[in-house]
Short mmCIF file of C-alpha atoms and ligand atoms in Angstrom, two decimals:
data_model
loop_
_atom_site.label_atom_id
_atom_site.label_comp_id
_atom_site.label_asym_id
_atom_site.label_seq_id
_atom_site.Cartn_x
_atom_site.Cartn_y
_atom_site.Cartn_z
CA UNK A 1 4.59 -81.12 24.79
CA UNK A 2 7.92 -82.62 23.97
CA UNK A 3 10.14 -80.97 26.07
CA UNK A 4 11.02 -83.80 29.06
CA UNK A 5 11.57 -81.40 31.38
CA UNK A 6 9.53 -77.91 32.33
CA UNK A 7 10.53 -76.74 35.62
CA UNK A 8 7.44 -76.18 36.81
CA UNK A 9 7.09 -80.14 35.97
CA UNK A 10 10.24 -80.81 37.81
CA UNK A 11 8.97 -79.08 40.73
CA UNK A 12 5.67 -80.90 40.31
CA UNK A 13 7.91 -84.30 40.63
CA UNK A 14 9.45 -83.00 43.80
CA UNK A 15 13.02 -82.30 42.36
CA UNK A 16 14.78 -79.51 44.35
CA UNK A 17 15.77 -76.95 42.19
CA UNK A 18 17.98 -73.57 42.92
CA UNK A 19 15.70 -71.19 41.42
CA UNK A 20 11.61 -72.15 41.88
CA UNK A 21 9.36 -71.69 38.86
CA UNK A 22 6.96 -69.00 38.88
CA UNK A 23 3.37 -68.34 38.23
CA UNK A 24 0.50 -66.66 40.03
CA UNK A 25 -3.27 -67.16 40.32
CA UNK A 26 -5.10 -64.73 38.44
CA UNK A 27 -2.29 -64.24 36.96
CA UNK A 28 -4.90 -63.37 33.84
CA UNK A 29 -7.24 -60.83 34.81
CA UNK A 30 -8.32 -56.82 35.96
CA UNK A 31 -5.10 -55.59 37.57
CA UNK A 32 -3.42 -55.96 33.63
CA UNK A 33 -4.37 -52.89 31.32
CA UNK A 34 -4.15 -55.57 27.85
CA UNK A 35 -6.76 -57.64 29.51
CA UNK A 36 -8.93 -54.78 30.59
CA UNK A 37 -8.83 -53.49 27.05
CA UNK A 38 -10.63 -56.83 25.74
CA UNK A 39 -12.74 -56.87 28.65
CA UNK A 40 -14.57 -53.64 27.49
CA UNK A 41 -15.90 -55.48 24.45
CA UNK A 42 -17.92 -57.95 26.70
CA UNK A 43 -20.87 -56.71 28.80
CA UNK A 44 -21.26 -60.53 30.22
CA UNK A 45 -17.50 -62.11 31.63
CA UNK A 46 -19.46 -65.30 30.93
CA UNK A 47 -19.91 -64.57 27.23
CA UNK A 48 -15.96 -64.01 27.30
CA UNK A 49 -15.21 -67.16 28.34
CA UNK A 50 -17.35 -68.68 25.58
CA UNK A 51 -15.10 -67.42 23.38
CA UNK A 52 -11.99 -69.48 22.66
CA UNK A 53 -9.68 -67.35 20.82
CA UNK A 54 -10.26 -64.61 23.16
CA UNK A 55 -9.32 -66.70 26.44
CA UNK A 56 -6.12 -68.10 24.39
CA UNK A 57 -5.16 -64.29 23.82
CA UNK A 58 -5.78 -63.45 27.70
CA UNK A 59 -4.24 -66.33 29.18
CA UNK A 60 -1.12 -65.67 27.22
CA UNK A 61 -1.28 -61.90 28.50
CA UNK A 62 0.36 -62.63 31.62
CA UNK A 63 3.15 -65.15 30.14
CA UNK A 64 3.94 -62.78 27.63
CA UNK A 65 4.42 -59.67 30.00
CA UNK A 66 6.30 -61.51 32.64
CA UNK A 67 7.76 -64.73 31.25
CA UNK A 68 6.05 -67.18 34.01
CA UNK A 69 7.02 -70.60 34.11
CA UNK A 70 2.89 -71.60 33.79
CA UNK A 71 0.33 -70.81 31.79
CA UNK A 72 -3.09 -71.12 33.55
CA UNK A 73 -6.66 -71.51 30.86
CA UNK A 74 -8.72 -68.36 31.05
CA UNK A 75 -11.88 -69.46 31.98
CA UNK A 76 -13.76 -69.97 35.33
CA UNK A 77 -14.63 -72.46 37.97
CA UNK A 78 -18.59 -71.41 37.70
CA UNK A 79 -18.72 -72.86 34.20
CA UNK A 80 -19.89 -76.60 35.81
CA UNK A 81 -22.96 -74.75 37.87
CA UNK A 82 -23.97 -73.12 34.20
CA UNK A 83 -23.53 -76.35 32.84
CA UNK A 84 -26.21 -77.69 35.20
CA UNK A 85 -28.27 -75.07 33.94
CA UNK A 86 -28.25 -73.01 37.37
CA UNK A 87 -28.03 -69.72 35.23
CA UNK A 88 -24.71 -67.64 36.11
CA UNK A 89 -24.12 -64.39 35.53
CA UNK A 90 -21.71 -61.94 36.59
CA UNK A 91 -23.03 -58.69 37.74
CA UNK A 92 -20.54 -55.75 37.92
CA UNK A 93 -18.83 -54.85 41.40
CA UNK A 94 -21.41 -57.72 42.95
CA UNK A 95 -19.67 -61.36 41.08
CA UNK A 96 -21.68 -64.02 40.22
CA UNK A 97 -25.62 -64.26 40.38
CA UNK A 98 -27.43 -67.17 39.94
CA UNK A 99 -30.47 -67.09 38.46
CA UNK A 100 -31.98 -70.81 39.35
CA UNK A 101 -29.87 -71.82 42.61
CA UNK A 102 -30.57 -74.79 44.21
CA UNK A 103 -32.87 -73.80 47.04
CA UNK A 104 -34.52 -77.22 47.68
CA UNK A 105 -34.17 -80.94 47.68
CA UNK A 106 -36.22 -81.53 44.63
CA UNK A 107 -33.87 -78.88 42.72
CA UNK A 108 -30.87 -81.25 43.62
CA UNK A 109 -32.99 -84.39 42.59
CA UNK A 110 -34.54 -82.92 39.45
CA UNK A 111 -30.83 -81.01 38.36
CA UNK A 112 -30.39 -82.18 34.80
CA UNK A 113 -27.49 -84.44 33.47
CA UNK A 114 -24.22 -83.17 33.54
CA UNK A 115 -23.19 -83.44 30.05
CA UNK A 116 -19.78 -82.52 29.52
CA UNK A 117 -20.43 -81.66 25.19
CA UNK A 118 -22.23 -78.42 27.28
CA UNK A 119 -18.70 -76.94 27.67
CA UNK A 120 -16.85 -77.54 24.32
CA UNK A 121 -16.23 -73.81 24.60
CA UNK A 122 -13.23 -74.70 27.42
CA UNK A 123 -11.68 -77.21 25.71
CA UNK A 124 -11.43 -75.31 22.74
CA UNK A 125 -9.73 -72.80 24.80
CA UNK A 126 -7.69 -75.09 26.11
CA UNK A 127 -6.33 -76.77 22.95
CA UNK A 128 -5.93 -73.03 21.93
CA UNK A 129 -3.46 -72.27 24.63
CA UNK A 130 -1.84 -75.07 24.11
CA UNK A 131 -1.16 -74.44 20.22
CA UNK A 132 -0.17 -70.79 21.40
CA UNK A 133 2.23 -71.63 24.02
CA UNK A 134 5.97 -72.49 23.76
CA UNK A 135 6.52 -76.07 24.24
CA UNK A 136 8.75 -75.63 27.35
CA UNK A 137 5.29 -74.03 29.40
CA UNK A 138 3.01 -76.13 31.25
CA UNK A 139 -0.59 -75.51 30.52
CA UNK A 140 -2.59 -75.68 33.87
CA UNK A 141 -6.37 -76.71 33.44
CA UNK A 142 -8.59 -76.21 36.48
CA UNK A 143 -12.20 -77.02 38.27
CA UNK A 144 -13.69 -75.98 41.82
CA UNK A 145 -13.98 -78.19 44.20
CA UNK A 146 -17.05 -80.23 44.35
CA UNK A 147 -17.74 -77.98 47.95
CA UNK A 148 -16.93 -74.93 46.35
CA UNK A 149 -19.04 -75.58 43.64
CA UNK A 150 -21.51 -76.80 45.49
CA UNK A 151 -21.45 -73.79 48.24
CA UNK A 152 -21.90 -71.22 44.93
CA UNK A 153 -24.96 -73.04 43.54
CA UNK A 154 -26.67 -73.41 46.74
CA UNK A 155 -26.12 -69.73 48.10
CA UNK A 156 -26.87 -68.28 44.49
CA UNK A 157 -23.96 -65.39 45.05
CA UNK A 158 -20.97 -65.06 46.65
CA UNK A 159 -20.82 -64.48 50.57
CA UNK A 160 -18.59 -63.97 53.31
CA UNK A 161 -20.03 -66.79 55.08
CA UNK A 162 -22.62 -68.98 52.97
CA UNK A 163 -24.73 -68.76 55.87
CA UNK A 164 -27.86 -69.96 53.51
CA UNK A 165 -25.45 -73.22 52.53
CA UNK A 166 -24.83 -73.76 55.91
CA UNK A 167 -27.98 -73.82 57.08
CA UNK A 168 -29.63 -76.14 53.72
CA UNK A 169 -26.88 -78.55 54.36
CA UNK A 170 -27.45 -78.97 58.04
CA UNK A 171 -31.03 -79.41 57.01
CA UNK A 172 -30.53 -82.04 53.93
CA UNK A 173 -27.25 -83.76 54.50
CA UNK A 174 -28.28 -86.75 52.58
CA UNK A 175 -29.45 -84.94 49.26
CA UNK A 176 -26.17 -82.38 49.88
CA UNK A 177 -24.17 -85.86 49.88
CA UNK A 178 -25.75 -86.68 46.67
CA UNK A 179 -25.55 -82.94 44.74
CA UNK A 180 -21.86 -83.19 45.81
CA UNK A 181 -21.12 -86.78 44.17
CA UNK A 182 -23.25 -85.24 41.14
CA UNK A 183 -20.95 -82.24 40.95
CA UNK A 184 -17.42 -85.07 41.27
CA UNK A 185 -18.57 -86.80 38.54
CA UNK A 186 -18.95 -83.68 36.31
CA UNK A 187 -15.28 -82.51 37.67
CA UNK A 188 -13.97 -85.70 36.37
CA UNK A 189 -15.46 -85.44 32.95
CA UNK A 190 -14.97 -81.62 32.71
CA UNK A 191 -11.02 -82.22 33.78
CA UNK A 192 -10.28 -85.51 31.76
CA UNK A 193 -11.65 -83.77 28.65
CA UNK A 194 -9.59 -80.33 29.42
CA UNK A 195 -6.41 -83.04 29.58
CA UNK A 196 -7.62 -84.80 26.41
CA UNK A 197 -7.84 -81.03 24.72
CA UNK A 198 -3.89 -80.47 26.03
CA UNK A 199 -4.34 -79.26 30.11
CA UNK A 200 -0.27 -80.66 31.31
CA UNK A 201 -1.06 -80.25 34.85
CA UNK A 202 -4.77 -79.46 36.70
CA UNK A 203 -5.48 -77.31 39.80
CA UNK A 204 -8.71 -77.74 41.70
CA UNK A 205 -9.70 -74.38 43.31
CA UNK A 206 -11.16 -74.92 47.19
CA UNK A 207 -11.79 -71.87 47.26
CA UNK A 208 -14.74 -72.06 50.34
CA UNK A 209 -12.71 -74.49 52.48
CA UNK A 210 -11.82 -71.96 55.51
CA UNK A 211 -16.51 -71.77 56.22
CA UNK A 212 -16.03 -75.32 57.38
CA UNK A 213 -15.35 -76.64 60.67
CA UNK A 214 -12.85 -79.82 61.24
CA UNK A 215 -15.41 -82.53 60.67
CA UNK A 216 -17.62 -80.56 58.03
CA UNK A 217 -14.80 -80.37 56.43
CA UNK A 218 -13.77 -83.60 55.53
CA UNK A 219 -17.32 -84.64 55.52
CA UNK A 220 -18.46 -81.84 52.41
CA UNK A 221 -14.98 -80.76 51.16
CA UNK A 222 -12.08 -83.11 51.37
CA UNK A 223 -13.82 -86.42 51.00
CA UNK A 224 -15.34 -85.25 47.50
CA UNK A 225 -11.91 -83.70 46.37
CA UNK A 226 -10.33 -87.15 47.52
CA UNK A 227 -12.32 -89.18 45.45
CA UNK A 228 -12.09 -86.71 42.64
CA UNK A 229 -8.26 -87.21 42.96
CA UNK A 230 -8.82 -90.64 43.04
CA UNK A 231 -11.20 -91.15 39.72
CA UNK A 232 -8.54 -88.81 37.77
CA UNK A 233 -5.61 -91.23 39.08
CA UNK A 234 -7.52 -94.13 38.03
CA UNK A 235 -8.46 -92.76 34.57
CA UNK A 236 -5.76 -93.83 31.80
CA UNK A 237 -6.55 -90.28 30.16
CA UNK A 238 -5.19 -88.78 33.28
CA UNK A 239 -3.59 -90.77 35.71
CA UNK A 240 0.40 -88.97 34.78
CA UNK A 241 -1.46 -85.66 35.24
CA UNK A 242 0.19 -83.82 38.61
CA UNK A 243 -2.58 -82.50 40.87
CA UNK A 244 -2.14 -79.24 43.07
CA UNK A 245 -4.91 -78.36 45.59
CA UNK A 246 -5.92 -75.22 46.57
CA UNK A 247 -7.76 -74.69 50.18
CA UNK A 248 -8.30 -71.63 51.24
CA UNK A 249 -7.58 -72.00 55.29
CA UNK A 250 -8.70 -75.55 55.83
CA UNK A 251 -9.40 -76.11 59.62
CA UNK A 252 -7.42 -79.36 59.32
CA UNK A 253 -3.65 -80.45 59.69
CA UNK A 254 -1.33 -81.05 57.20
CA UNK A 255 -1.86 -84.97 56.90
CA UNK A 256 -5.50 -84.44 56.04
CA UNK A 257 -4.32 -82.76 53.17
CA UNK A 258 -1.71 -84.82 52.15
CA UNK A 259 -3.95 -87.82 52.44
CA UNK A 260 -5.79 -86.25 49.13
CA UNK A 261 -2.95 -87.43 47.03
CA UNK A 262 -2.74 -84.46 45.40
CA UNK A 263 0.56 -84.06 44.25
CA UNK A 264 0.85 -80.77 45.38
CA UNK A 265 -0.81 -78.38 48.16
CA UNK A 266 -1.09 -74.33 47.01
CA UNK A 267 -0.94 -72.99 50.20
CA UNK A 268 -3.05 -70.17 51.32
CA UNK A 269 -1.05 -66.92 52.75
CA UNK A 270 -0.62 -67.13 56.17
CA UNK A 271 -1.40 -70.98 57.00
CA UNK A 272 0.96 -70.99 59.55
CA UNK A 273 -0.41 -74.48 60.48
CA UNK A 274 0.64 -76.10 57.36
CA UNK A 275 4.44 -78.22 58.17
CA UNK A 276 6.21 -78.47 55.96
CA UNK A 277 8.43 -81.08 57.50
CA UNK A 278 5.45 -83.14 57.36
CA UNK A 279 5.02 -82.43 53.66
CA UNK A 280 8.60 -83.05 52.52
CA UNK A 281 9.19 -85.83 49.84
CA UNK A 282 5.45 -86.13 50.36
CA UNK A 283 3.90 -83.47 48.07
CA UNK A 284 5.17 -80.66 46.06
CA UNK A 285 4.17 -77.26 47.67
CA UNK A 286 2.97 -73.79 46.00
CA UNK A 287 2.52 -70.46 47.23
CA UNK A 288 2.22 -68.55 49.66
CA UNK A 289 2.99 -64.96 49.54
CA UNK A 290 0.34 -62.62 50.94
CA UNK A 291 -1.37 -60.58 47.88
CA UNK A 292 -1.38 -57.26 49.63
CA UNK A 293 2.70 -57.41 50.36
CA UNK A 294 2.26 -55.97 46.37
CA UNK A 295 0.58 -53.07 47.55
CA UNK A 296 3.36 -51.88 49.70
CA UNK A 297 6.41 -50.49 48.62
CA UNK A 298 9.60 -52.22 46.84
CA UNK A 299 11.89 -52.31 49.98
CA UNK A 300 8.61 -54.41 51.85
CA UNK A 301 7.90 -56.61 48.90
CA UNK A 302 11.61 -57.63 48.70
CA UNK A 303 11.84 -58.29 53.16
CA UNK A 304 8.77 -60.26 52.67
CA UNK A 305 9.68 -62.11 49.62
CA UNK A 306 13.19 -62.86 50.64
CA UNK A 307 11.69 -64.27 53.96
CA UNK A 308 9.32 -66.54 52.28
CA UNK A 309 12.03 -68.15 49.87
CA UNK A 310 14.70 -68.57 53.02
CA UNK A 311 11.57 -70.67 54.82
CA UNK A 312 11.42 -72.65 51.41
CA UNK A 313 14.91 -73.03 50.79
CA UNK A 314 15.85 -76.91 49.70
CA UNK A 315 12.18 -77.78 49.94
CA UNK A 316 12.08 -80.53 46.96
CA UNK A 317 8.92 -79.37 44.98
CA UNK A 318 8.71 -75.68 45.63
CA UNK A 319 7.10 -73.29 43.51
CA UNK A 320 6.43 -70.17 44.03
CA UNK A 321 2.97 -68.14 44.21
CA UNK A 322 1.12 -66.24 45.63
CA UNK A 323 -1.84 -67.23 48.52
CA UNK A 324 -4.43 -66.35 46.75
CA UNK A 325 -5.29 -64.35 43.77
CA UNK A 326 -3.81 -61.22 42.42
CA UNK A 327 -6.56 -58.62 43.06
CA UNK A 328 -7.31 -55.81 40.64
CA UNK A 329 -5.42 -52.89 42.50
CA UNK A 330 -2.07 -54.54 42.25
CA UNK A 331 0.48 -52.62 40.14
CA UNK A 332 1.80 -54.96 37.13
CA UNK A 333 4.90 -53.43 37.68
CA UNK A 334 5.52 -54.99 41.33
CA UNK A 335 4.11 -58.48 39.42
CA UNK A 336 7.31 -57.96 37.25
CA UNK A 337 9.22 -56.54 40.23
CA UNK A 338 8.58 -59.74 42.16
CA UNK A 339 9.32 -62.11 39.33
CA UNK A 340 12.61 -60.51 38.72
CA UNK A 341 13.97 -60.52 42.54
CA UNK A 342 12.46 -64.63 42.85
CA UNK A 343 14.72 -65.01 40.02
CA UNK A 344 17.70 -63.39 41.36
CA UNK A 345 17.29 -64.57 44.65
O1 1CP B 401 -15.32 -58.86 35.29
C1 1CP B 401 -14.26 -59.51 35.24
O2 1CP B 401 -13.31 -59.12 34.54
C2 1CP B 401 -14.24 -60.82 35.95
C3 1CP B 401 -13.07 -61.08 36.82
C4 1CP B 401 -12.78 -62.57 36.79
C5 1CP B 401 -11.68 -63.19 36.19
C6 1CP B 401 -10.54 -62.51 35.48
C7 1CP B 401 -13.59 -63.62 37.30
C8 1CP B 401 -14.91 -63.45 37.97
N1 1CP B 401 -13.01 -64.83 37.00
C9 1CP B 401 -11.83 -64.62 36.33
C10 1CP B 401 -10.95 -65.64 35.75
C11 1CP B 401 -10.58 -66.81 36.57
N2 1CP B 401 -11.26 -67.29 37.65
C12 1CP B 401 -9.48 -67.68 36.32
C13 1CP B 401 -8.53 -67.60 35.12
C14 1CP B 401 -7.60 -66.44 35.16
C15 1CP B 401 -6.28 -66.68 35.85
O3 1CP B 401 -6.26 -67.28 36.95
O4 1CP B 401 -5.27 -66.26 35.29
C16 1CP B 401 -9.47 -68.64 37.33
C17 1CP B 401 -8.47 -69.75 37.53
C18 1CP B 401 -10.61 -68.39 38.14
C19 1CP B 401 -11.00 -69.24 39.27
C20 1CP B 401 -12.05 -68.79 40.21
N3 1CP B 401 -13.24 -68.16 39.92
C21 1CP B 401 -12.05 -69.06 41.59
C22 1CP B 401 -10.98 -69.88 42.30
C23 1CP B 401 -9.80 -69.06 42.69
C24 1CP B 401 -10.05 -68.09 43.85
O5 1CP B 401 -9.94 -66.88 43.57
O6 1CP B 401 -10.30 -68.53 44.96
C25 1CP B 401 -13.22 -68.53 42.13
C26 1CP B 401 -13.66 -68.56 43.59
C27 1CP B 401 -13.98 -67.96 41.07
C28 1CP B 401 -15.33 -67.34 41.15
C29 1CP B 401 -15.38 -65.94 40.65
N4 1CP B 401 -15.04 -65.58 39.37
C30 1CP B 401 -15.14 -64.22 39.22
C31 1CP B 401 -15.61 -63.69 40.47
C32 1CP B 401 -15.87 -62.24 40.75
C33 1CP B 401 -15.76 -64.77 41.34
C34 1CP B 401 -16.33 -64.73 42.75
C35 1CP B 401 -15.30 -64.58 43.81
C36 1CP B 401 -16.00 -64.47 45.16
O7 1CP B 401 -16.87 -65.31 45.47
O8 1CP B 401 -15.65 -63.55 45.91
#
């Protein structure tokens, strides 16, 4: 990319900027009739992502229809668990199966290589993306969390409370301690190789942060993301590469997560224990409007919207987002609606 100066980059570098730049997770996906059109043709999402020029057409969906400042890779974070050879599949209205989860301590000690050749498919999406988008949009290339990850390949499914991965961690904390250093170094190699294939800027998706308590926490979850931080800073490939973090609800203050050195913290909707005074000049910030203001009418969407930009105002290194994804019943119109008033605001 040879345009100096994206302002989604700028924000990334802490620059205050009158209007923020704009883009919103799963910003790709069911709520858009275009992607639900391709969709159709796949009865496995996980054979969709395999194909490369079929993410590159979905992850320029959204940029196309709404002129975002970021373009995210279509893909998803379960990729590394299929890589391990845990078997995902996504089952309609349930999400992801697993079909060999780690269920014991000789699964985690017997888990094959991580080799990260397994997911050429991504990278090739990536590069794809890249080649597709205009030079002036950032490219955003993305993992889970090691936790997250983790949490996913021990429960098998999703969950409301991962009550099985609670209870197998309490139980094995050493051989937990080792999947999760297994699963960083994968990150790593998964994220340096999306930034060799063109990724400008990564996200790493806690997505399972909020079923840990203070000191699980930064046992399982932020001391893995740390040193994933850490390895990518390190790494010549990837060191200039800004970093946002994503964690959902963390039961921790707002040090603990700037002590990641990410260079930016997407705030969940809602974290009213997040301050940002704390966070200023530290680390950029992202987010945080709640998803379901876009299920209410225009008048609320603009209150709520114009009350989360006055609490953001002259923050250097604001961009805004939502606090978590955009779910499938969300109009497109209010996506464009919303984009339009941030703009004018
Ligand atoms: O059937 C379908 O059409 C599948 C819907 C879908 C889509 C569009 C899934 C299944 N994943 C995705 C794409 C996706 N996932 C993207 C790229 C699109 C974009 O953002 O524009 C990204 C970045 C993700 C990341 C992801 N996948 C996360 C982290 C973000 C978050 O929402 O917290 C997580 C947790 C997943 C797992 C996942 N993928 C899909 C499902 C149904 C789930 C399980 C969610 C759960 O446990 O409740």
């Amino acid at each position: 990319m040879n345009n100096p100066d994206p302002l989604f980059l700028r924000a990334l570098n802490k620059n205050k900027l009158s209007t923020p730049p704009i883009w919103y997770m799963r910003q790709a996906g069911r709520y858009m009739p275009e992607y639900r059109k391709v969709r159709k043709k796949f009865k496995n999402f996980l054979d969709m992502c395999k194909n490369p020029d079929v993410c590159c057409e979905l992850a320029m969906q959204p940029i196309n229809a709404f002129e975002l400042d970021a373009a995210i890779l279509f893909s998803d974070i379960l990729t590394i668990p299929d890589a391990f050879g845990l078997g995902v599949k996504f089952i309609e209205k349930e999400g992801p199966v697993f079909t060999n989860p780690i269920e014991s301590t000789s699964d985690i000690n017997n888990l094959i290589p991580f080799d990260p050749e397994n997911l050429n498919y991504v990278y090739k999406a990536v590069s794809n993306i890249r080649n597709a988008l205009p030079e002036d949009i950032p490219l955003i290339g993305f993992s889970g969390s090691p936790w997250t990850l983790a949490a996913y390949s021990i429960e098998g499914k999703s969950s409301k409370d991962f009550r099985k991965t609670l209870d197998f961690v309490k139980a094995n904390q050493d051989e937990t301690h080792f999947l999760l250093s297994r699963i960083t170094d994968a990150c790593f190699l998964y994220l340096r190789k999306q930034v060799q294939s063109g990724a400008n800027v990564i996200q790493i998706f806690d997505s399972w942060a909020n079923i840990l308590n203070t000191k699980e926490l930064e046992e399982y979850s932020i001391n893995y993301t740390k040193s994933l931080i850490s390895a990518l800073k390190n790494d010549q490939v990837t060191s200039e590469i800004p970093i946002i973090l994503f964690s959902r609800d963390p039961k921790c203050n707002t040090d603990t997560l700037i002590n990641t050195s990410a260079d930016c913290i997407s705030l969940y909707w809602g974290m009213d224990n997040f301050d940002i005074n704390l966070a200023k000049d530290k680390v950029a910030i992202q987010g945080n409007l709640n998803p379901r203001i876009l299920l209410e009418s225009k008048d609320v969407i603009k209150k709520e919207t114009h009350k989360l930009l006055d609490n953001f105002k002259g923050f250097p290194g604001y961009i805004f987002n939502l606090g978590h994804g955009i779910t499938p019943d969300i109009d497109p119109n209010n996506i464009k609606y919303l984009t339009d008033i941030v703009r004018e605001f």
